[in-house]
Coordinates of C-alpha atoms and ligand atoms in Angstrom, one line a residue:
M1 CA 285.5 -18.7 109.6
D2 CA 289.2 -19.2 110.4
R3 CA 290.6 -15.9 111.5
L4 CA 294.1 -17.2 111.1
K5 CA 294.4 -16.4 107.3
P6 CA 297.5 -17.3 105.4
E7 CA 298.4 -13.5 105.1
F8 CA 298.1 -13.1 108.9
K9 CA 300.4 -16.1 109.5
A10 CA 302.9 -14.7 106.9
D11 CA 302.9 -11.4 108.8
V12 CA 303.5 -13.2 112.1
R13 CA 306.3 -15.3 110.5
R14 CA 308.0 -12.1 109.3
I15 CA 308.0 -10.8 112.9
V16 CA 309.3 -13.9 114.7
G17 CA 311.1 -15.9 112.0
D18 CA 309.9 -18.7 109.9
G19 CA 310.3 -21.6 112.4
N20 CA 308.8 -19.7 115.3
L21 CA 305.1 -20.0 114.3
K22 CA 304.0 -23.6 114.5
D23 CA 300.7 -24.8 113.1
A24 CA 299.2 -27.8 111.4
E25 CA 301.3 -31.0 112.0
A26 CA 304.0 -29.1 113.8
I27 CA 301.7 -28.7 116.7
S28 CA 302.1 -32.4 117.6
T29 CA 305.7 -31.7 118.6
I30 CA 304.5 -29.4 121.4
D31 CA 303.6 -30.7 124.9
H32 CA 300.0 -29.7 125.7
G33 CA 300.8 -29.7 129.4
V34 CA 298.0 -30.2 132.0
A35 CA 295.1 -30.1 129.4
P36 CA 295.0 -31.1 125.7
E37 CA 292.6 -28.1 125.2
N38 CA 295.6 -25.8 125.8
L39 CA 296.5 -26.3 122.2
G40 CA 293.0 -26.1 120.9
A41 CA 294.0 -23.0 118.8
G42 CA 296.1 -25.2 116.6
A43 CA 298.8 -22.4 116.2
V44 CA 301.5 -21.3 118.5
V45 CA 303.9 -18.4 118.1
F46 CA 307.2 -18.2 119.9
P47 CA 308.5 -14.6 120.0
G48 CA 312.1 -14.1 121.1
S49 CA 311.9 -10.6 122.6
T50 CA 309.6 -8.1 124.1
E51 CA 309.6 -6.1 120.8
E52 CA 308.5 -9.2 118.9
V53 CA 305.7 -9.8 121.5
A54 CA 304.5 -6.2 120.9
A55 CA 304.6 -6.6 117.2
V56 CA 302.7 -9.9 117.3
V57 CA 300.0 -8.2 119.6
K58 CA 299.7 -5.4 117.1
C59 CA 299.3 -7.8 114.2
C60 CA 296.6 -9.8 116.2
L61 CA 294.8 -6.5 117.0
A62 CA 294.8 -5.5 113.3
N63 CA 293.4 -8.9 112.3
G64 CA 291.0 -9.5 115.2
V65 CA 292.9 -12.6 116.4
P66 CA 292.6 -13.2 120.1
L67 CA 295.8 -14.3 122.0
V68 CA 296.2 -16.8 124.7
T69 CA 299.6 -16.6 126.5
H70 CA 301.3 -19.8 127.6
G71 CA 304.1 -20.4 130.1
G72 CA 304.8 -23.9 131.3
R73 CA 301.1 -25.1 130.8
T74 CA 301.0 -26.3 134.4
G75 CA 298.0 -24.1 135.4
L76 CA 295.2 -26.2 136.9
V77 CA 292.1 -24.1 136.2
G78 CA 292.1 -23.9 132.4
G79 CA 293.6 -20.5 132.1
A80 CA 295.7 -21.6 129.1
M81 CA 293.0 -23.3 127.2
S82 CA 292.6 -22.0 123.6
R83 CA 290.1 -22.4 120.8
P84 CA 290.3 -22.5 117.0
G85 CA 290.6 -18.9 115.6
E86 CA 292.9 -17.9 118.6
L87 CA 296.7 -17.7 118.6
V88 CA 298.7 -19.1 121.4
L89 CA 301.7 -17.0 122.4
S90 CA 304.4 -19.1 124.1
T91 CA 307.0 -17.5 126.3
A92 CA 309.4 -20.6 125.8
R93 CA 312.0 -18.5 123.9
L94 CA 311.8 -15.7 126.5
N95 CA 314.0 -17.8 128.7
R96 CA 317.0 -15.7 129.7
I97 CA 318.1 -15.0 133.2
L98 CA 319.2 -11.4 132.7
Y99 CA 320.6 -10.5 136.1
V100 CA 321.2 -12.1 139.6
S101 CA 322.7 -9.9 142.3
P102 CA 323.7 -11.5 145.7
I103 CA 324.1 -7.9 147.0
E104 CA 320.6 -6.8 146.1
R105 CA 319.1 -10.3 146.5
V106 CA 317.2 -9.7 143.2
A107 CA 317.0 -11.5 139.9
V108 CA 315.7 -10.1 136.6
V109 CA 314.4 -12.7 134.3
E110 CA 312.4 -13.1 131.1
A111 CA 308.9 -14.4 131.6
G112 CA 309.6 -17.9 130.2
V113 CA 312.3 -18.8 132.7
T114 CA 311.2 -21.9 134.7
L115 CA 311.1 -21.7 138.4
Q116 CA 313.7 -24.5 138.6
A117 CA 316.1 -22.6 136.3
L118 CA 315.8 -19.5 138.5
Q119 CA 316.2 -21.7 141.7
V120 CA 319.5 -23.1 140.2
A121 CA 320.8 -19.7 139.2
A122 CA 319.9 -18.3 142.6
A123 CA 321.5 -21.2 144.4
E124 CA 324.9 -20.4 142.8
H125 CA 324.8 -17.2 144.9
R126 CA 323.5 -19.1 148.0
L127 CA 320.1 -17.5 147.4
E128 CA 316.6 -18.9 146.9
T129 CA 313.4 -17.8 145.3
G130 CA 311.3 -17.7 148.4
I131 CA 308.6 -19.5 146.5
D132 CA 308.5 -23.1 145.5
L133 CA 305.9 -25.3 143.7
P134 CA 305.9 -29.0 143.0
S135 CA 305.5 -28.0 139.3
R136 CA 308.9 -26.1 139.4
G137 CA 310.4 -28.0 136.4
S138 CA 307.9 -26.5 134.0
A139 CA 306.1 -23.6 135.7
T140 CA 307.5 -20.3 134.4
V141 CA 308.1 -17.1 136.4
G142 CA 305.7 -15.3 134.1
G143 CA 303.0 -17.9 134.6
M144 CA 303.5 -17.8 138.3
A145 CA 303.1 -14.1 138.4
S146 CA 300.1 -14.3 136.1
T147 CA 298.4 -16.8 138.5
N148 CA 299.8 -15.2 141.6
A149 CA 301.1 -18.7 142.6
G150 CA 301.6 -19.6 146.2
G151 CA 303.1 -23.0 147.1
I152 CA 305.2 -24.3 149.9
A153 CA 306.9 -21.2 151.3
A154 CA 304.0 -18.8 151.1
F155 CA 303.4 -18.8 154.9
R156 CA 307.0 -17.4 155.3
F157 CA 307.8 -15.3 152.2
G158 CA 304.3 -14.5 150.8
V159 CA 302.8 -15.5 147.4
M160 CA 304.1 -14.5 144.0
R161 CA 302.7 -11.0 144.4
H162 CA 305.1 -10.4 147.3
R163 CA 308.1 -11.7 145.3
V164 CA 307.6 -9.4 142.3
L165 CA 309.5 -6.1 142.6
G166 CA 308.9 -4.9 139.1
L167 CA 307.7 -6.1 135.7
E168 CA 307.4 -5.4 132.1
A169 CA 304.3 -6.3 130.1
V170 CA 302.9 -5.8 126.6
L171 CA 299.4 -4.3 126.6
A172 CA 296.5 -5.2 124.3
D173 CA 297.4 -2.2 122.1
G174 CA 300.9 -3.4 121.7
S175 CA 302.4 -0.7 123.9
I176 CA 305.1 -1.8 126.5
Y177 CA 304.5 -1.1 130.1
C178 CA 307.9 -1.1 131.8
D179 CA 308.5 -0.9 135.5
L180 CA 311.5 -3.1 136.3
T181 CA 312.0 -1.6 139.8
R182 CA 314.5 -3.6 141.8
V183 CA 313.8 -2.2 145.2
V184 CA 311.3 -3.2 147.9
K185 CA 310.2 0.3 148.6
N186 CA 308.4 2.2 145.9
A187 CA 305.5 4.5 146.8
A188 CA 305.5 6.4 143.5
G189 CA 301.8 6.5 142.6
Y190 CA 299.5 3.6 141.8
D191 CA 301.5 0.3 141.9
L192 CA 300.2 -0.8 138.5
K193 CA 302.4 -3.9 138.3
H194 CA 299.9 -5.6 140.6
L195 CA 297.3 -5.4 137.9
F196 CA 299.2 -8.0 135.9
V197 CA 299.9 -10.2 138.9
G198 CA 297.0 -12.7 139.1
A199 CA 295.4 -11.4 135.9
E200 CA 296.0 -14.7 134.1
G201 CA 297.0 -13.1 130.9
T202 CA 293.8 -11.1 130.5
L203 CA 295.3 -7.6 131.0
G204 CA 298.8 -7.9 129.4
I205 CA 301.5 -10.3 128.5
I206 CA 304.3 -10.2 131.1
T207 CA 307.7 -10.3 129.4
R208 CA 310.3 -9.5 132.1
I209 CA 310.1 -9.7 135.9
A210 CA 312.4 -8.5 138.8
V211 CA 312.1 -11.1 141.5
K212 CA 313.1 -10.7 145.2
L213 CA 315.4 -13.5 146.4
E214 CA 316.1 -14.7 149.9
P215 CA 319.3 -16.1 151.6
R216 CA 319.5 -19.9 151.2
P217 CA 320.2 -21.9 154.4
F218 CA 323.3 -24.1 154.4
A219 CA 321.3 -27.1 155.5
T220 CA 317.8 -28.5 155.8
A221 CA 316.2 -31.4 157.7
T222 CA 312.8 -33.0 157.3
V223 CA 310.5 -35.0 159.5
L224 CA 307.2 -36.8 158.8
F225 CA 304.8 -36.7 161.7
G226 CA 301.8 -39.0 162.0
L227 CA 299.2 -37.2 164.0
P228 CA 295.8 -37.8 165.5
S229 CA 294.0 -34.7 164.4
V230 CA 294.1 -31.3 162.6
D231 CA 294.5 -29.6 166.0
A232 CA 297.6 -31.7 166.7
A233 CA 299.0 -30.8 163.3
L234 CA 298.4 -27.1 163.8
D235 CA 300.0 -27.4 167.3
T236 CA 303.0 -29.1 165.6
V237 CA 303.2 -26.3 163.0
R238 CA 303.3 -23.8 165.9
R239 CA 306.2 -25.7 167.5
G240 CA 308.0 -25.6 164.2
L241 CA 307.6 -21.9 164.0
D242 CA 308.9 -21.6 167.5
A243 CA 312.0 -23.8 166.8
E244 CA 314.9 -22.9 169.0
Y245 CA 317.4 -23.8 166.3
G246 CA 316.7 -23.1 162.6
H247 CA 313.6 -21.8 161.0
L248 CA 310.4 -23.5 159.6
R249 CA 310.6 -23.9 155.8
A250 CA 307.6 -26.1 155.1
A251 CA 304.6 -27.6 156.8
E252 CA 302.7 -29.7 154.3
A253 CA 299.8 -31.8 155.5
I254 CA 298.7 -35.1 153.9
W255 CA 295.4 -36.5 155.0
N256 CA 294.9 -40.3 155.3
A257 CA 293.4 -41.2 151.9
Y258 CA 296.1 -39.4 149.9
F259 CA 298.8 -40.7 152.2
R260 CA 297.6 -44.3 151.6
L261 CA 297.7 -43.7 147.9
T262 CA 301.2 -42.2 147.6
S263 CA 302.8 -44.4 150.3
G264 CA 301.2 -47.5 148.8
H265 CA 302.3 -46.6 145.2
H266 CA 305.8 -45.8 146.2
R267 CA 306.0 -48.7 148.6
W268 CA 307.1 -46.3 151.3
S269 CA 307.0 -47.5 154.9
A270 CA 309.1 -47.0 158.1
P271 CA 309.3 -49.1 161.2
E272 CA 306.8 -47.9 163.8
Y273 CA 305.2 -45.5 161.4
S274 CA 301.6 -46.4 160.7
A275 CA 299.8 -45.5 157.5
D276 CA 296.6 -45.0 159.5
H277 CA 297.2 -41.6 161.1
P278 CA 294.3 -39.2 160.3
V279 CA 296.8 -36.5 159.4
N280 CA 300.5 -36.7 158.3
L281 CA 302.6 -33.6 158.4
L282 CA 305.9 -33.0 156.6
V283 CA 307.9 -30.4 158.5
S284 CA 311.2 -29.0 157.2
L285 CA 313.6 -26.8 159.0
G286 CA 316.5 -24.7 157.5
G287 CA 319.6 -23.6 159.3
A288 CA 323.4 -23.8 159.4
E289 CA 324.0 -27.4 160.2
E290 CA 322.1 -30.6 159.3
G291 CA 322.8 -32.6 162.5
A292 CA 321.7 -29.7 164.7
L293 CA 318.5 -29.4 162.7
Q294 CA 317.8 -33.1 163.0
S295 CA 318.3 -32.8 166.8
E296 CA 315.9 -29.9 166.8
L297 CA 313.3 -32.0 165.0
G298 CA 313.8 -34.7 167.5
R299 CA 313.2 -32.2 170.3
I300 CA 310.0 -31.0 168.7
Y301 CA 308.9 -34.6 168.4
E302 CA 309.4 -35.2 172.1
D303 CA 307.2 -32.1 172.8
V304 CA 304.6 -33.3 170.4
I305 CA 304.4 -36.8 171.8
E306 CA 304.0 -35.4 175.4
D307 CA 300.7 -33.9 174.2
H308 CA 299.8 -36.5 171.7
P309 CA 301.1 -39.9 172.8
D310 CA 299.8 -41.7 169.7
A311 CA 301.8 -39.5 167.4
S312 CA 304.7 -41.0 165.5
A313 CA 307.6 -39.6 163.4
V314 CA 310.3 -40.4 160.9
I315 CA 313.2 -38.0 160.6
A316 CA 315.0 -38.2 157.2
S317 CA 318.7 -39.0 157.8
S318 CA 319.9 -38.4 154.2
G319 CA 319.0 -36.3 151.2
A320 CA 317.6 -39.4 149.5
Q321 CA 315.3 -40.1 152.5
E322 CA 314.2 -36.5 152.5
A323 CA 313.3 -36.7 148.8
D324 CA 311.3 -39.9 149.5
L325 CA 309.2 -38.1 152.1
W326 CA 308.6 -35.2 149.8
R327 CA 307.4 -37.6 147.0
L328 CA 304.6 -38.7 149.4
R329 CA 303.2 -35.1 149.2
E330 CA 304.1 -34.0 145.7
D331 CA 303.1 -37.0 143.5
T332 CA 299.6 -35.6 142.9
D333 CA 299.7 -37.0 139.4
L334 CA 298.9 -40.4 140.9
I335 CA 295.4 -39.1 141.7
Y336 CA 294.6 -38.1 138.1
R337 CA 296.0 -41.3 136.7
K338 CA 293.6 -43.2 138.9
H339 CA 290.7 -40.9 138.5
P340 CA 291.1 -38.9 135.2
G341 CA 289.5 -35.4 135.4
A342 CA 288.6 -35.8 139.1
P343 CA 287.0 -32.6 140.4
S344 CA 289.6 -30.7 142.4
Y345 CA 289.3 -27.7 144.7
D346 CA 291.9 -25.2 146.1
V347 CA 290.5 -23.4 149.1
S348 CA 292.1 -21.5 152.0
V349 CA 290.5 -21.0 155.4
P350 CA 291.7 -19.3 158.5
L351 CA 293.9 -21.7 160.5
S352 CA 291.5 -21.8 163.5
E353 CA 288.7 -23.0 161.2
V354 CA 290.6 -25.8 159.3
G355 CA 289.5 -28.7 161.5
S356 CA 285.8 -27.7 161.7
Y357 CA 285.7 -26.8 158.0
L358 CA 287.1 -30.1 156.9
D359 CA 284.8 -32.1 159.3
R360 CA 281.8 -30.4 157.9
C361 CA 282.9 -30.5 154.3
L362 CA 283.8 -34.2 154.3
A363 CA 280.5 -35.1 156.1
D364 CA 278.5 -33.1 153.5
L365 CA 280.4 -34.9 150.7
R366 CA 279.7 -38.3 152.2
D367 CA 276.0 -37.3 152.5
L368 CA 276.1 -36.7 148.7
D369 CA 277.7 -40.1 148.0
P370 CA 278.9 -42.5 150.7
A371 CA 281.7 -43.5 148.2
F372 CA 283.3 -40.1 148.4
D373 CA 286.5 -40.3 150.3
P374 CA 288.4 -37.2 148.9
Y375 CA 292.2 -36.9 148.8
V376 CA 293.1 -33.9 150.9
F377 CA 296.5 -32.3 151.2
G378 CA 297.9 -28.8 151.4
H379 CA 300.0 -26.1 152.7
L380 CA 298.8 -26.2 156.3
A381 CA 300.8 -23.3 157.6
D382 CA 298.7 -20.9 155.6
G383 CA 295.4 -22.9 155.7
N384 CA 295.5 -23.8 152.0
L385 CA 293.8 -27.1 151.3
H386 CA 293.6 -29.1 148.1
I387 CA 290.5 -31.4 148.0
V388 CA 290.4 -33.8 145.1
L389 CA 287.4 -36.2 144.6
N390 CA 288.2 -40.0 144.4
M391 CA 286.2 -40.3 141.2
A392 CA 286.8 -39.7 137.5
G393 CA 285.2 -36.5 136.3
S394 CA 283.2 -38.4 133.6
D395 CA 281.6 -40.6 136.3
I396 CA 280.0 -37.6 138.1
P397 CA 276.8 -36.1 136.6
V398 CA 276.7 -32.3 136.3
E399 CA 274.1 -31.8 139.0
K400 CA 276.3 -33.7 141.4
T401 CA 279.3 -31.6 140.5
N402 CA 277.4 -28.5 141.4
A403 CA 276.4 -30.0 144.7
I404 CA 280.0 -31.0 145.4
E405 CA 281.1 -27.5 144.7
K406 CA 278.5 -26.1 147.0
A407 CA 279.6 -28.4 149.8
V408 CA 283.3 -27.5 149.3
Y409 CA 282.7 -23.7 149.1
R410 CA 280.1 -23.4 151.8
D411 CA 281.0 -20.7 154.3
V412 CA 284.6 -20.4 153.0
V413 CA 284.3 -16.7 152.0
A414 CA 282.1 -15.9 155.0
M415 CA 284.7 -17.3 157.4
G416 CA 287.4 -15.1 155.8
G417 CA 288.9 -17.6 153.4
S418 CA 289.1 -18.0 149.6
F419 CA 287.4 -20.4 147.2
S420 CA 290.6 -20.1 145.0
A421 CA 293.7 -19.9 147.1
E422 CA 296.5 -20.2 144.6
H423 CA 295.4 -21.7 141.3
G424 CA 293.4 -18.7 140.0
I425 CA 290.1 -18.5 138.1
G426 CA 291.1 -19.5 134.5
S427 CA 288.0 -20.9 132.7
K428 CA 286.9 -23.3 135.4
R429 CA 286.1 -20.9 138.2
V430 CA 284.6 -18.0 136.2
G431 CA 281.1 -18.8 137.5
S432 CA 282.3 -19.2 141.1
L433 CA 284.0 -15.8 140.9
S434 CA 280.9 -14.0 139.9
A435 CA 278.7 -16.0 142.3
M436 CA 281.0 -15.7 145.4
S437 CA 282.7 -12.4 145.1
N438 CA 281.6 -8.9 146.3
P439 CA 279.6 -7.5 143.3
V440 CA 281.4 -4.2 143.5
K441 CA 284.7 -6.1 143.1
V442 CA 283.4 -7.9 140.0
A443 CA 282.1 -4.7 138.5
L444 CA 285.5 -3.0 139.2
M445 CA 287.3 -6.0 137.5
H446 CA 285.1 -5.4 134.4
R447 CA 286.0 -1.7 134.4
V448 CA 289.7 -2.5 134.6
K449 CA 289.4 -5.1 131.8
D450 CA 287.5 -2.6 129.6
A451 CA 290.1 0.1 130.3
L452 CA 293.0 -2.1 129.3
D453 CA 291.5 -4.5 126.7
A454 CA 288.2 -3.3 125.5
S455 CA 288.1 -5.7 122.6
A456 CA 288.9 -8.7 124.7
L457 CA 292.0 -9.6 122.6
L458 CA 293.9 -11.1 125.6
N459 CA 292.8 -14.5 126.9
P460 CA 289.0 -14.0 126.1
G461 CA 286.5 -15.6 128.4
K462 CA 289.1 -16.3 131.2
V463 CA 288.7 -14.8 134.7
L464 CA 285.7 -12.8 133.5
R465 CA 283.3 -13.9 130.7
K466 CA 284.3 -11.0 128.5
G467 CA 285.1 -12.3 125.0
A468 CA 283.7 -15.8 125.7
P469 CA 282.1 -17.4 122.6
Ligands
LIG1 C1 301.9 -31.0 140.0 C2 301.5 -29.5 140.1 C3 301.7 -28.9 141.3 C4 301.3 -27.6 141.5 N1 301.5 -27.0 142.7 C5 301.2 -25.7 142.8 C6 301.4 -25.0 144.1 O1 301.8 -25.6 145.0 N2 301.0 -23.7 144.2 C7 300.5 -23.0 143.1 O2 300.2 -21.8 143.2 N3 300.3 -23.6 141.9 C8 300.6 -24.9 141.8 N4 300.3 -25.5 140.6 C9 299.7 -24.8 139.5 C10 300.7 -24.1 138.4 O3 301.9 -24.7 138.5 C11 300.8 -22.6 138.7 O4 299.5 -22.0 138.5 C12 301.8 -21.9 137.8 O5 302.0 -20.6 138.3 C13 301.5 -21.8 136.3 O6 302.7 -21.4 135.6 P1 302.8 -21.8 134.1 O7 304.0 -21.2 133.6 O8 302.7 -23.3 133.9 O9 301.5 -21.1 133.5 P2 300.5 -21.6 132.4 O10 299.8 -22.8 132.9 O11 301.2 -21.7 131.0 O12 299.5 -20.4 132.4 C14 298.7 -20.1 133.5 C15 297.9 -18.8 133.3 O13 298.8 -17.7 133.2 C16 298.8 -17.1 131.9 N5 300.2 -16.7 131.5 C17 301.3 -17.6 131.5 N6 302.4 -16.9 131.2 C18 302.0 -15.6 131.1 C19 302.7 -14.4 130.8 N7 304.0 -14.4 130.6 N8 302.0 -13.2 130.8 C20 300.7 -13.2 131.0 N9 300.0 -14.3 131.2 C21 300.6 -15.5 131.3 C22 298.1 -18.1 131.0 O14 297.4 -17.4 129.9 C23 297.2 -18.8 131.9 O15 296.0 -18.0 132.1 C24 300.7 -26.9 140.4 C25 300.5 -27.5 139.1 C26 300.9 -28.8 139.0 C27 300.8 -29.5 137.7

């Protein structure tokens, strides 16, 4: 039975205005983002204010219509997938930057503001967000808070949880939780905003956020190192952290299979830089003056080559060259175009374990199938690795997918890492969460969900199974 009755839709239209509920053919004008299933509900509402969000939630509660909140639809674990009978709530119209203060180094934004829009607004005050993702053009600040996104700068400035100073959220009963604190220090009781960070829309709908900003350096410089091993890459990261001039902004590792894919596709090459290094490492420094930063990178290279004579390096000498180097890391879309639906994993392991973990994991995967040569890349400075199989999802039988997951996740939690570093649980990792987490944690999560959303109105079946069909 379709729960989205004409009377219900009429009520929703009265709240948000006629054109702000799209269904039937109008859905085809909306980009489904990472997964077509995101628009499975077939109806999307676009509220324009917190009050409209609250009124829509109350209407859904009264009619038993579950809600799935959407930001930029860039989430990679199916957290935004929706089904017929549900209503998608898009934050696209909640896109106002309400406040940016260079004195406070704080911005207050509505949840649907994209990361890139906030980056541009912050840059006008020579500030930056302290968090950066390759999906910056579409990912929203609300979505990033909801998935507790990490990205490129997390080793330095923390993950999204550390960037959120305060937030406002509409709860499952339509009430509005408001804590738009703009200060770092706030020890006034339970810090409840953190319930909504990383909850993937299952505990409330985030509508506004106060975000901590950081001073933006005047200049940056980037080098690509070709290195013989993970240990050599970690050693290079340490040298970047110890830079005598400037500070380390990024240390992104690209293992050989992925490097060959992106450099081949973009026809990138440089004299004396071989595509055959086991590990490639992008290192960026920030500081006052570009020439001095490039000299510092050259000095780091001299140190690296003393210990690893077979290393090589390319220092970008212009903004365009810097962008070309970053494309070698960020064009992950190439993988999915070649292998649609390829199983992908997002683990983090303590830095001292990265080398042995990968050796063991890749050997186990090759034992499963000698054709497996996964693409590996990641945020090396915080031990976050993305592992994507070089095979289309439809070509891998379910039993093998389970074995692959076992091989990738083996020992990750025991060694002090995480089976989901920055992408969340969504619908894809629900089984892994219950299988791999402390049972008391899972039981507590259920109690929190029951306390805030007993009828599983918000994003049913995501993170926990509650409300799954
Ligand atoms: C090319 C690419 C690169 C990426 N790189 C990174 C990376 O480096 N680091 C990283 O952490 N992630 C990365 N991601 C994943 C993704 O960009 C992040 O998870 C991002 O935070 C999702 O934001 P979104 O606005 O697109 O959220 P959506 O995909 O729309 O939603 C994600 C989840 O959050 C919920 N949600 C969205 N908005 C709200 C809200 N206002 N209130 C409550 N719940 C909400 C949804 O219901 C869903 O469960 C990448 C994705 C792509 C496609």
